[in-house]
Coordinates of C-alpha atoms in Angstrom, one line a residue:
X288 CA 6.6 12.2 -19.1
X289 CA 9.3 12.7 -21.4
X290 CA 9.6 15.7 -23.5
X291 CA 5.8 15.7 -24.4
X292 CA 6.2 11.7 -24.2
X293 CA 3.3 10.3 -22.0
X294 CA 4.0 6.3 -21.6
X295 CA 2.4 3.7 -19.2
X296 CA 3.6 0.4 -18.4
X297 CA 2.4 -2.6 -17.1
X298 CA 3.2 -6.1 -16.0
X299 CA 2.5 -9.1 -15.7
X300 CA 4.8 -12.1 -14.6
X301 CA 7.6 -11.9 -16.9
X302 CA 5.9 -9.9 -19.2
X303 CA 6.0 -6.0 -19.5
X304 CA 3.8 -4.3 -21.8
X305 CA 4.5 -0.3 -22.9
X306 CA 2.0 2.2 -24.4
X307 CA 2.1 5.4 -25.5
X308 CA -0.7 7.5 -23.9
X309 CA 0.2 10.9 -25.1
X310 CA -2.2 13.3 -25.7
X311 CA -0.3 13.7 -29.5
X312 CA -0.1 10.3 -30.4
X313 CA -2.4 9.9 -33.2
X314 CA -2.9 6.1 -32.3
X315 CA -2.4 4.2 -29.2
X316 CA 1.3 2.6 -29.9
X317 CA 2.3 -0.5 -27.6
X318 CA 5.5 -2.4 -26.9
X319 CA 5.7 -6.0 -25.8
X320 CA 9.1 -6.8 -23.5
X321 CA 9.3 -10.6 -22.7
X322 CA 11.8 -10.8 -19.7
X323 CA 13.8 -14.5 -18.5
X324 CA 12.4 -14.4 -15.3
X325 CA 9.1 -13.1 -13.6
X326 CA 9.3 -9.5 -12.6
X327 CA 9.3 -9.0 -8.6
X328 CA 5.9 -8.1 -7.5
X329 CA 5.2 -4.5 -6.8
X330 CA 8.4 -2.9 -6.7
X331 CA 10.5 -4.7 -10.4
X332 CA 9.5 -2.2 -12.6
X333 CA 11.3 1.4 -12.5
X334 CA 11.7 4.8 -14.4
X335 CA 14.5 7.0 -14.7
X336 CA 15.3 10.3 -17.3
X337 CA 17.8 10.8 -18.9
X338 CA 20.2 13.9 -18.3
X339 CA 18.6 17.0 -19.8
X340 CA 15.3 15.3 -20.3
X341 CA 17.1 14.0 -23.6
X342 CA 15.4 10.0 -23.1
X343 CA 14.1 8.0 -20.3
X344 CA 15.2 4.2 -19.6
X345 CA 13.3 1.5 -18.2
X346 CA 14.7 -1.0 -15.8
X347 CA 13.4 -3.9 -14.5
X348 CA 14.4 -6.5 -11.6
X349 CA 13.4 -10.2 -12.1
X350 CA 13.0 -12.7 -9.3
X351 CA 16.1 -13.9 -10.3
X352 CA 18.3 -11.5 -9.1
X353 CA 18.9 -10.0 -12.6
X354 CA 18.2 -6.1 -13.6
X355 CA 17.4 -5.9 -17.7
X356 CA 17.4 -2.2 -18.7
X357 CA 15.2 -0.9 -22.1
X358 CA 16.1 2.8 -23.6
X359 CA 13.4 4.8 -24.4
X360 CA 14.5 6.8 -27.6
X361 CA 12.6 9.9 -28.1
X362 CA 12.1 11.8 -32.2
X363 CA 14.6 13.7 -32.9
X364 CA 13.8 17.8 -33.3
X365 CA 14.4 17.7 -36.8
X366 CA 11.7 14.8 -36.9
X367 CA 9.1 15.1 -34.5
X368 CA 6.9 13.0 -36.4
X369 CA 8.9 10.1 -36.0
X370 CA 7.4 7.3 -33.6
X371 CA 8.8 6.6 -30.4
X372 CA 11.3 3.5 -30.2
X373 CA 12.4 1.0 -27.2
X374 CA 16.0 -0.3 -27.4
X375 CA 17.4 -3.4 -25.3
X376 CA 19.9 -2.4 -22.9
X377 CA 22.3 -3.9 -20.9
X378 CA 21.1 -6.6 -18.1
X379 CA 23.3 -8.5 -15.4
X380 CA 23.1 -10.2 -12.2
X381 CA 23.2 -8.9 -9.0
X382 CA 24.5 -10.5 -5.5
X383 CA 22.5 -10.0 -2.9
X384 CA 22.2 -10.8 0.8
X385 CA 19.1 -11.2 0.4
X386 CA 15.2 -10.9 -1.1
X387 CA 14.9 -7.4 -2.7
X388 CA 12.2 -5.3 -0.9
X389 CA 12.9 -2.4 -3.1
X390 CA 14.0 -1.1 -6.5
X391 CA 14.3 2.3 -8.4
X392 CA 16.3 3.1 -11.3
X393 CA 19.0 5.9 -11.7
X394 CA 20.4 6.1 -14.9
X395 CA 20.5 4.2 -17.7
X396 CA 22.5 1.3 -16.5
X397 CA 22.3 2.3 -12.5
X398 CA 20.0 1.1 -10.1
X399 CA 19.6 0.6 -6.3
X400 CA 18.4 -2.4 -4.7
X401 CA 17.1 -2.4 -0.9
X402 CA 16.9 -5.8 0.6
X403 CA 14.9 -7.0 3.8
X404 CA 18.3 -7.4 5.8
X405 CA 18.5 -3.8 5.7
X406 CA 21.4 -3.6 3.2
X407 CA 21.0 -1.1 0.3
X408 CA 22.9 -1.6 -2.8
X409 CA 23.7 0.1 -6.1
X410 CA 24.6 -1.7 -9.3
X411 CA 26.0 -0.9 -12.2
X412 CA 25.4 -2.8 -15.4
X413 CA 28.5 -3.1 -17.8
X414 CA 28.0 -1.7 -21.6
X415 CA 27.0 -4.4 -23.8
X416 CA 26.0 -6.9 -20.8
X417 CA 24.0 -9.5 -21.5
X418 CA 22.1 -11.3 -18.0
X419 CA 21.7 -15.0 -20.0
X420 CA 25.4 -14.7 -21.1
X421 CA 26.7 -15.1 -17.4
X422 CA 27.4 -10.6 -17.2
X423 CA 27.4 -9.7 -13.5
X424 CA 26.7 -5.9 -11.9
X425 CA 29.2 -4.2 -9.9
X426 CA 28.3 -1.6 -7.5
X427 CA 28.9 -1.2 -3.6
X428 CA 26.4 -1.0 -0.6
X429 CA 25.2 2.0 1.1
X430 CA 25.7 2.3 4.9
X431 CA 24.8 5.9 7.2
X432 CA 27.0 4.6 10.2
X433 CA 30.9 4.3 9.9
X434 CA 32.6 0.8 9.9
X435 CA 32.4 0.7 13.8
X436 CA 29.7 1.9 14.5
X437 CA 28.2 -0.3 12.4
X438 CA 30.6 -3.4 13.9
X439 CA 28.9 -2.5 17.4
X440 CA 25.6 -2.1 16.2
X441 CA 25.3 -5.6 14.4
X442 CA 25.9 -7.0 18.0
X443 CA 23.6 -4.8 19.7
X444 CA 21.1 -5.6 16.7
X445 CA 22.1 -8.6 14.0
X446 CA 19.2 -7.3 12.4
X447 CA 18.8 -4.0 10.4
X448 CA 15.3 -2.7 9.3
X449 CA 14.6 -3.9 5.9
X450 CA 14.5 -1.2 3.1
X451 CA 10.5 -0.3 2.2
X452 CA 11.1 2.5 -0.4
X453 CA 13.4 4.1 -2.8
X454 CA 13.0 7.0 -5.1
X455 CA 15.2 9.7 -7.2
X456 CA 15.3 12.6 -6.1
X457 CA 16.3 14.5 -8.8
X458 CA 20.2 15.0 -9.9
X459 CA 22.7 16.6 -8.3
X460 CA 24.7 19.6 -8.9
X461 CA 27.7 17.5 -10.1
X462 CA 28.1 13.7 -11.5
X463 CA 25.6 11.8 -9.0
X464 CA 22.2 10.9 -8.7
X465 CA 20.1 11.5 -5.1
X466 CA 18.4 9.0 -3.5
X467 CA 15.9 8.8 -0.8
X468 CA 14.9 5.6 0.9
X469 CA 12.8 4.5 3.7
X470 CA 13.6 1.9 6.3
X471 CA 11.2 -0.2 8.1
X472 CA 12.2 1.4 11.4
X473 CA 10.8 4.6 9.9
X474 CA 14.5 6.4 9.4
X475 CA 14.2 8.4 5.9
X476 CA 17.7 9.0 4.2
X477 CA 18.8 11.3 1.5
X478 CA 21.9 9.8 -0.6
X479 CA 24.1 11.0 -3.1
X480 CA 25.2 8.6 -5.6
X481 CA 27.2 7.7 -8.6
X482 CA 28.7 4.9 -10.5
X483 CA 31.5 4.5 -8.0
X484 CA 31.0 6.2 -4.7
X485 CA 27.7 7.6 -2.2
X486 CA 27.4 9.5 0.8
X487 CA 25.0 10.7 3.2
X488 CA 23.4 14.2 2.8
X489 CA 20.5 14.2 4.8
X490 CA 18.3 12.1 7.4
X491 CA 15.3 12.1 9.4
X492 CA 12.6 10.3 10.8
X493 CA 9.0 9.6 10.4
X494 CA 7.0 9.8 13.4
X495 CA 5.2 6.3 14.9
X496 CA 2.8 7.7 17.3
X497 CA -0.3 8.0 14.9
X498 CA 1.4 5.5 12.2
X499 CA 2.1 2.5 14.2
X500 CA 4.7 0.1 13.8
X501 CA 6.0 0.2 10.2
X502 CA 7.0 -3.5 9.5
X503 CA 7.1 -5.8 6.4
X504 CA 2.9 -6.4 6.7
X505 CA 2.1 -3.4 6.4
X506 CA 1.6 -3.3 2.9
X507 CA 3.7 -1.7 -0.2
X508 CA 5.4 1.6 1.5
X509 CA 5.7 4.0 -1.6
X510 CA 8.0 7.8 -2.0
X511 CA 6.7 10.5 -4.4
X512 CA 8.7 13.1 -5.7
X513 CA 7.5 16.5 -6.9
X514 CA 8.3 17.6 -11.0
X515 CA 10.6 20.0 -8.9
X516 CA 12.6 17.8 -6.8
X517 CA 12.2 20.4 -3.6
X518 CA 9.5 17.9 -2.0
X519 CA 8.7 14.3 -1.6
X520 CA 6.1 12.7 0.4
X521 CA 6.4 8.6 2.1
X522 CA 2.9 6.7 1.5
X523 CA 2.0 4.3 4.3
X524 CA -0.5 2.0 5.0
X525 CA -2.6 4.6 6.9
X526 CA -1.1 7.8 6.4
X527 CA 1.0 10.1 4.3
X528 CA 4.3 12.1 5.4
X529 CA 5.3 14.9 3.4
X530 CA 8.7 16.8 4.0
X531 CA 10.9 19.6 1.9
X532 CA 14.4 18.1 0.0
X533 CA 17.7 20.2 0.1
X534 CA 19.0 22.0 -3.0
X535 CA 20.2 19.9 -5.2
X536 CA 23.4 22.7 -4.9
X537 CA 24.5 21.2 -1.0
X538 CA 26.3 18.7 0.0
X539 CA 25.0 18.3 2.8
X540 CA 21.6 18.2 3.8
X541 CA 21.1 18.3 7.7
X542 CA 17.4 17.2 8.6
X543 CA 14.6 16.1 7.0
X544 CA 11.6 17.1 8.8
X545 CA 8.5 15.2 8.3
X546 CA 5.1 16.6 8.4
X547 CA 1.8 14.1 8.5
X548 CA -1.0 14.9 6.2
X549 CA -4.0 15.5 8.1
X550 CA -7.0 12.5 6.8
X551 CA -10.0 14.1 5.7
X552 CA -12.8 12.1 6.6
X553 CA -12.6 9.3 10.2
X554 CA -10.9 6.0 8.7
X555 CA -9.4 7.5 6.2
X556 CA -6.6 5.5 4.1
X557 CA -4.7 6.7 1.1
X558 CA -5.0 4.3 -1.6
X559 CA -3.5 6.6 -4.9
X560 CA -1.3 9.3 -4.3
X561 CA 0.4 11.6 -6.4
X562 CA 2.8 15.1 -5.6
X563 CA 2.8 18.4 -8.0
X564 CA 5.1 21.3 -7.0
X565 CA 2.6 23.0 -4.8
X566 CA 0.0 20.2 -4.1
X567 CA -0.9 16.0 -2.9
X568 CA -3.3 14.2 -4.6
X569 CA -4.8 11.1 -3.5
X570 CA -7.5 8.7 -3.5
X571 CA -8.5 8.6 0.3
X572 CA -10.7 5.4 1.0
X573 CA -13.6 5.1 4.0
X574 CA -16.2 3.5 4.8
X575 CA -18.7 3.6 2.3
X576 CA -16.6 6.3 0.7
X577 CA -13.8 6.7 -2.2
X578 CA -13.0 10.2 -2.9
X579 CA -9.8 11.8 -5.2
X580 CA -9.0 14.6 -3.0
X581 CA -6.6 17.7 -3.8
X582 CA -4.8 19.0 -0.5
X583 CA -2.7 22.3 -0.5
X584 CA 0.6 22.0 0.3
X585 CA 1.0 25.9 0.3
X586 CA -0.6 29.1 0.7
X587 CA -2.1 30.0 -2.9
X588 CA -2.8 33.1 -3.8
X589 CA -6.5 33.4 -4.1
X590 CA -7.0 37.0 -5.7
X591 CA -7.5 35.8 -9.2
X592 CA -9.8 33.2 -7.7
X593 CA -12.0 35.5 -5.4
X594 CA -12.2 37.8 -9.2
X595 CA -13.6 34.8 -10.6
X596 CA -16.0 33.9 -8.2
X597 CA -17.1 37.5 -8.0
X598 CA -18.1 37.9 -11.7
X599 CA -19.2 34.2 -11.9
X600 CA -21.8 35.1 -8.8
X601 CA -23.0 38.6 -10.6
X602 CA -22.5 39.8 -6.7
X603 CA -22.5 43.7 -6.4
X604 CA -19.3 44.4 -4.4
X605 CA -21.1 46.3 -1.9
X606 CA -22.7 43.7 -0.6
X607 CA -21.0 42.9 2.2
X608 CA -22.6 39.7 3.3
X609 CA -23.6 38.5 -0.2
X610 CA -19.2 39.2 -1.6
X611 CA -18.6 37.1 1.5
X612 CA -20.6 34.0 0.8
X613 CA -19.2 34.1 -2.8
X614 CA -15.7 34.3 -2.3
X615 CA -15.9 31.9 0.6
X616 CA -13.5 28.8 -0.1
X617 CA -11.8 30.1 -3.3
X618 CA -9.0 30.4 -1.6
X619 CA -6.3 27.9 -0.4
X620 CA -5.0 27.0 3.2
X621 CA -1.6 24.7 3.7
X622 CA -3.2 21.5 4.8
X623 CA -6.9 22.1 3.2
X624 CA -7.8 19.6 1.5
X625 CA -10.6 19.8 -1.6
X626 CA -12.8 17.6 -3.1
X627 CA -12.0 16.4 -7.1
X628 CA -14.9 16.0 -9.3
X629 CA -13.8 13.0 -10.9
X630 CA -16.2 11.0 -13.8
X631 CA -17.7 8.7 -10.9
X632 CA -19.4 11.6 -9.0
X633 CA -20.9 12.8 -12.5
X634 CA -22.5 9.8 -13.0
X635 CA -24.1 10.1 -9.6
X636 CA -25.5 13.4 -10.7
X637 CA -26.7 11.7 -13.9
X638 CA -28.5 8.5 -11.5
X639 CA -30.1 11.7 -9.3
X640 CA -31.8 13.0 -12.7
X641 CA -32.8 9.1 -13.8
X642 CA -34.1 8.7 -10.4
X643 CA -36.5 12.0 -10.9
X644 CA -38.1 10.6 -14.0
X645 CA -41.8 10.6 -13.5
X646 CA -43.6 8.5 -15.5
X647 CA -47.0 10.0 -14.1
X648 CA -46.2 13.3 -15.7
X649 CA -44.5 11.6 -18.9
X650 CA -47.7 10.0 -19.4
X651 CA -49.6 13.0 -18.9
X652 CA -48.0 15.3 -21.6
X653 CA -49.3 16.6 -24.9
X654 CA -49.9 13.8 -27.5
X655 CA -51.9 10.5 -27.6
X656 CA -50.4 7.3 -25.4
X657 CA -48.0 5.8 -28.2
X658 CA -46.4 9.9 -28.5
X659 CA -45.7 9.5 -24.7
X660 CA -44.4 6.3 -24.8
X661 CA -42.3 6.8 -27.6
X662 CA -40.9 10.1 -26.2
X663 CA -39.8 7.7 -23.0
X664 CA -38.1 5.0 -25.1
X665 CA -35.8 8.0 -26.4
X666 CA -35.2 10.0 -23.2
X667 CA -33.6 7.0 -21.5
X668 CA -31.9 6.1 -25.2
X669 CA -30.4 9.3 -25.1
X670 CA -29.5 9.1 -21.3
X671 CA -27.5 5.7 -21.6
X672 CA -25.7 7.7 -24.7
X673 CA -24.7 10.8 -23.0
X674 CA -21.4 12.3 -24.5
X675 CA -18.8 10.8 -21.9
X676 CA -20.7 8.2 -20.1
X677 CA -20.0 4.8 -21.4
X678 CA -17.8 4.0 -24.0
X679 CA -18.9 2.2 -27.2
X680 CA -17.1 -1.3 -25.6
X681 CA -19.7 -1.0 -22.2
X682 CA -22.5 -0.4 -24.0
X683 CA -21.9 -3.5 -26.2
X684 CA -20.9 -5.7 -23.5
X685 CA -23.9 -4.7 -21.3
X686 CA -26.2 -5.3 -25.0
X687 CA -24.8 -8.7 -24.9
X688 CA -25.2 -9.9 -21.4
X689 CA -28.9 -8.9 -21.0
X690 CA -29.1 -10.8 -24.2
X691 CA -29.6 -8.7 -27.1
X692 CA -29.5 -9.8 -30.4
X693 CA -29.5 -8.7 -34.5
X694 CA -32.2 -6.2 -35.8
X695 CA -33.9 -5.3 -38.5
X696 CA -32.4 -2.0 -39.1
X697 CA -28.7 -4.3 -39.7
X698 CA -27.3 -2.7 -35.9
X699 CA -25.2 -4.9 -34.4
X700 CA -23.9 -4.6 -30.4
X701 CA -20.3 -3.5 -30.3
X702 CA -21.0 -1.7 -34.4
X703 CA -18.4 1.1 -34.7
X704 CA -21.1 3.6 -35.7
X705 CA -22.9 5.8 -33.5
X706 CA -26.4 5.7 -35.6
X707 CA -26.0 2.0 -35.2
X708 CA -25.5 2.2 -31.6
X709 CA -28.4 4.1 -30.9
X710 CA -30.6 1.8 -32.9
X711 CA -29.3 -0.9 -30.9
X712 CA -30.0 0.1 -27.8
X713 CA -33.2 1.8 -29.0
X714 CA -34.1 -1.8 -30.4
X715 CA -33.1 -3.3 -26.8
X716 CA -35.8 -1.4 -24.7
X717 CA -38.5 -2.0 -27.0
X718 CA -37.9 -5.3 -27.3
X719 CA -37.6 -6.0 -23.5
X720 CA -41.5 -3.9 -23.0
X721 CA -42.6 -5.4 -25.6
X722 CA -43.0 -2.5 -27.4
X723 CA -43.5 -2.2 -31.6
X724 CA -40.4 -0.5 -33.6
X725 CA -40.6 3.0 -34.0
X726 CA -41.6 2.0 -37.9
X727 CA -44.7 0.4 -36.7
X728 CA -45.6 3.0 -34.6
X729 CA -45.3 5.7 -37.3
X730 CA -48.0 3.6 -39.0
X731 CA -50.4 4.1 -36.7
X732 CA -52.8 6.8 -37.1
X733 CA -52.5 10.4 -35.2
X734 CA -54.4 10.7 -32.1
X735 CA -54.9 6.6 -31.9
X736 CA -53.1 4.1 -29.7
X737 CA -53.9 0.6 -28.4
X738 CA -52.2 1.3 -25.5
X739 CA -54.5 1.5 -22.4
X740 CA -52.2 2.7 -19.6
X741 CA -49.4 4.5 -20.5
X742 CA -48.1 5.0 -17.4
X743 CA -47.5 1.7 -17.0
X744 CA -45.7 1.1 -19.8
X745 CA -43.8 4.2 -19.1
X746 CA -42.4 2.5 -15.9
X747 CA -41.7 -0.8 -17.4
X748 CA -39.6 1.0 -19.9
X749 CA -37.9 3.3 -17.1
X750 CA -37.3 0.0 -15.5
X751 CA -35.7 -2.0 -18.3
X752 CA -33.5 1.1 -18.7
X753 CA -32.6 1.2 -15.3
X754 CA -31.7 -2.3 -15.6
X755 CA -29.2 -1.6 -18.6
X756 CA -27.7 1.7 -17.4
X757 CA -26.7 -1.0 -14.3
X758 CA -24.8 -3.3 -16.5
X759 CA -23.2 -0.2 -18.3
X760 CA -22.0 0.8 -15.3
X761 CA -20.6 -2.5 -14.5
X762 CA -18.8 -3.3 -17.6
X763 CA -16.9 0.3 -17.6
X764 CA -15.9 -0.3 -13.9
X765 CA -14.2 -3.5 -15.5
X766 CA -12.9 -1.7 -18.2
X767 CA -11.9 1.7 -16.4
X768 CA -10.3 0.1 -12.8
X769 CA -7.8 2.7 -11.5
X770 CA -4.4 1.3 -11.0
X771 CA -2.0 4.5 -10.8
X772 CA -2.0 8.4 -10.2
X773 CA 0.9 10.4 -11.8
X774 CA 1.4 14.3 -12.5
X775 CA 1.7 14.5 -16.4
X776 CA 3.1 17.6 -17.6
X777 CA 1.9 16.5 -21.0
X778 CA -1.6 16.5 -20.4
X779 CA -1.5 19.6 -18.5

């Protein structure tokens, strides 16, 4: 999020692609950035604002060793209709010991690098540099132990954890830029950096008792930051730390303690996490269970809450037990964590209605057979296009895969109009029954029908419909795969 600015990247090899997603942006706007080299997997790509929220910067590192930077240039005031534009920055290479296992992006032309031989490294990249013209990055390497301490430790252990995670943490009170980064031995530390110079502020540890052994298999290790820069949580594989930052005011930051994140269901894993000011969301995943979960990270204040749930319930106050089972849960504990209703749990409530359809009782309503048959054909017409429930491209694609084809009425699968739409499917689920076009039945006289049992055809269409509402559902999964969770102040 940038001043209102809501973008989204993705990539692919040496390929990034930008969009703009915000909730202003008349049309979806998209960038194309063709890098040298394939980006590295999982961690090349990172974000960083500019000072004063003024533009954002986009730096990427490529298997190459080589960091290429793109400005984000935001409207001006005078100008706020004016379209967002992406700039080529400077790129150079980088030596390193050895293969990056992290990347994140301070500034415009700074960037750390955390590589698997435990060294940590921040680059700058000279004005004007150009990556494919030979520029290189200066910079220096970050180390918590003094020169001899760090003499007798490389005897003692030639080997230094590798660097999982890094993350901004906000900027500091004067020229610098903190950093927090993770180590594979589960040491969290909490840098202060510039263009020339870094120290230490703050340290601590994550706890390996419940964790395990944190080591390069465990998959991508990941470090959120909170809008406010006064929290930050460490993702791993199984579980989810959470501990408090300094003010950005100190120099010095003494301890960071860690807290663990309580799982909310047995096997448990966190698969999408994202940190607010005063809450963790994530997308826990089980055993035969995905849920998006919110868990409070502080004591809310849940008098505005219990006033809602009061007049909501029509509850007299005066009844004790009654006030008590209204207000129950409106609150919020440190720790507690909530269930999300997300779009895939209202489509389970729209499958427990489908399931309730009787075709007994359809077929036993007022009106001859063809009435009751026709009044069928439009209920589940009208359920596959509920407001919200599959897009226009899912309904099309699940048209053309059970095999649909032009009607009479001119409706063609994947037509931009919704009349057109509901003709088509309309047209589908007679067509699969066997059934006449609604034409044809209008022809037929009131209070006669050729149809014998209703109630059969009834479930044959429920059935057919059944069918296609499946292959709805599978083509927006394709179309709708969840890939990231961020706070957006934009679309707040």
């Amino acid at each position: 999020d940038i001043g209102g600015v809501c973008l989204v990247c993705r990539v692919c090899g040496a390929i990034a692609d930008v969009f703009d997603v915000s909730p202003s942006s008349a049309r979806l706007s998209a960038w194309r950035v063709l890098l040298p080299s394939p980006i590295v997997k999982d961690v090349g790509v990172s974000a960083v604002l500019g000072a004063g929220g003024a533009g954002a910067s986009l730096l990427f590192l490529t298997r190459d060793a080589a960091v290429h930077a793109v400005e984000v240039v935001l409207p001006r005031p005078e100008r706020p209709n004016q379209a967002v534009e992406l700039r080529e920055g400077p790129s150079a290479h980088c030596k390193l010991p050895s293969p990056p296992a992290s990347f994140c992006a301070l500034g415009p032309s700074l960037a750390a690098i955390g590589c698997h031989s435990g060294a940590l490294h921040v680059v700058h990249l000279p004005a004007g540099g150009r990556a494919h013209m030979g520029s290189a990055a200066t910079g220096y390497e970050l180390a918590a132990a003094h020169f001899l301490q760090r003499l007798v430790g490389s005897l003692l252990r030639p080997q230094l954890p590798a660097v999982l995670a890094l993350a901004a943490a906000g900027f500091d009170s004067g020229e610098g830029v903190r950093l927090l980064s993770y180590s594979a031995d589960g040491r969290l530390h909490l840098w202060k950096v510039s263009e020339r110079q870094g120290h230490l502020l703050a340290s601590g540890s994550v706890s390996m008792g419940s964790s395990g052994a944190v080591g390069l298999d465990s998959g991508v290790v990941s470090i959120r930051i909170s809008p406010s820069s006064t929290r930050a949580c460490i993702v791993l594989r199984n579980t989810i730390h959470v501990f408090g930052l300094p003010d950005t005011r100190s120099n010095s930051g003494g301890t960071l303690q860690a807290t663990q994140v309580t799982t909310p269901f047995p096997g448990a894993a966190p698969l999408l996490v994202a940190l607010s000011h005063s809450a963790l969301w994530c997308v826990w995943s089980g055993p035969s269970r995905q849920q998006l979960l919110r868990c409070n990270l502080e004591a809310a204040d849940g008098a505005a809450w219990e006033a809602r749930a009061l007049e909501a319930s029509l509850v007299d106050e005066a009844d004790g037990d009654l006030r008590f089972a209204a207000i129950g849960g409106s609150g919020g504990l440190p720790g507690e964590h909530r269930c999300v209703f997300t779009l895939g749990q209202q489509h389970e409530v729209w499958r427990g209605e489908e399931d309730a359809f009787d075709p007994w009782r359809a077929a036993c309503q007022d009106g001859d057979a063809s009435e009751a048959v026709e009044r069928a054909v439009q209920w589940w017409a009208s359920r596959i296009l509920l407001p919200g429930r599959f897009s226009r491209t899912a309904v099309a694609a699940a048209l053309r895969e059970i095999g649909a084809r032009p009607f009479s009425t001119g409706a063609m699968p994947g037509g931009d109009s919704a009349c057109e739409m509901r003709a088509a499917v309309d047209g589908c689920l007679r067509r699969l029954c066997g059934l006449p076009s609604r034409e044809a039945l209008g022809a037929v006289g009131a209070g006669t029908s050729d149809i014998a049992s209703p109630s059969e055809v009834i479930t044959e269409v429920a059935s057919s419909a059944c069918n296609l509402v499946r292959l709805c559902e599978s083509a927006s999964r394709r179309g709708r795969a969840v890939c990231g969770l961020v706070v957006s102040g934009a679309w707040a």
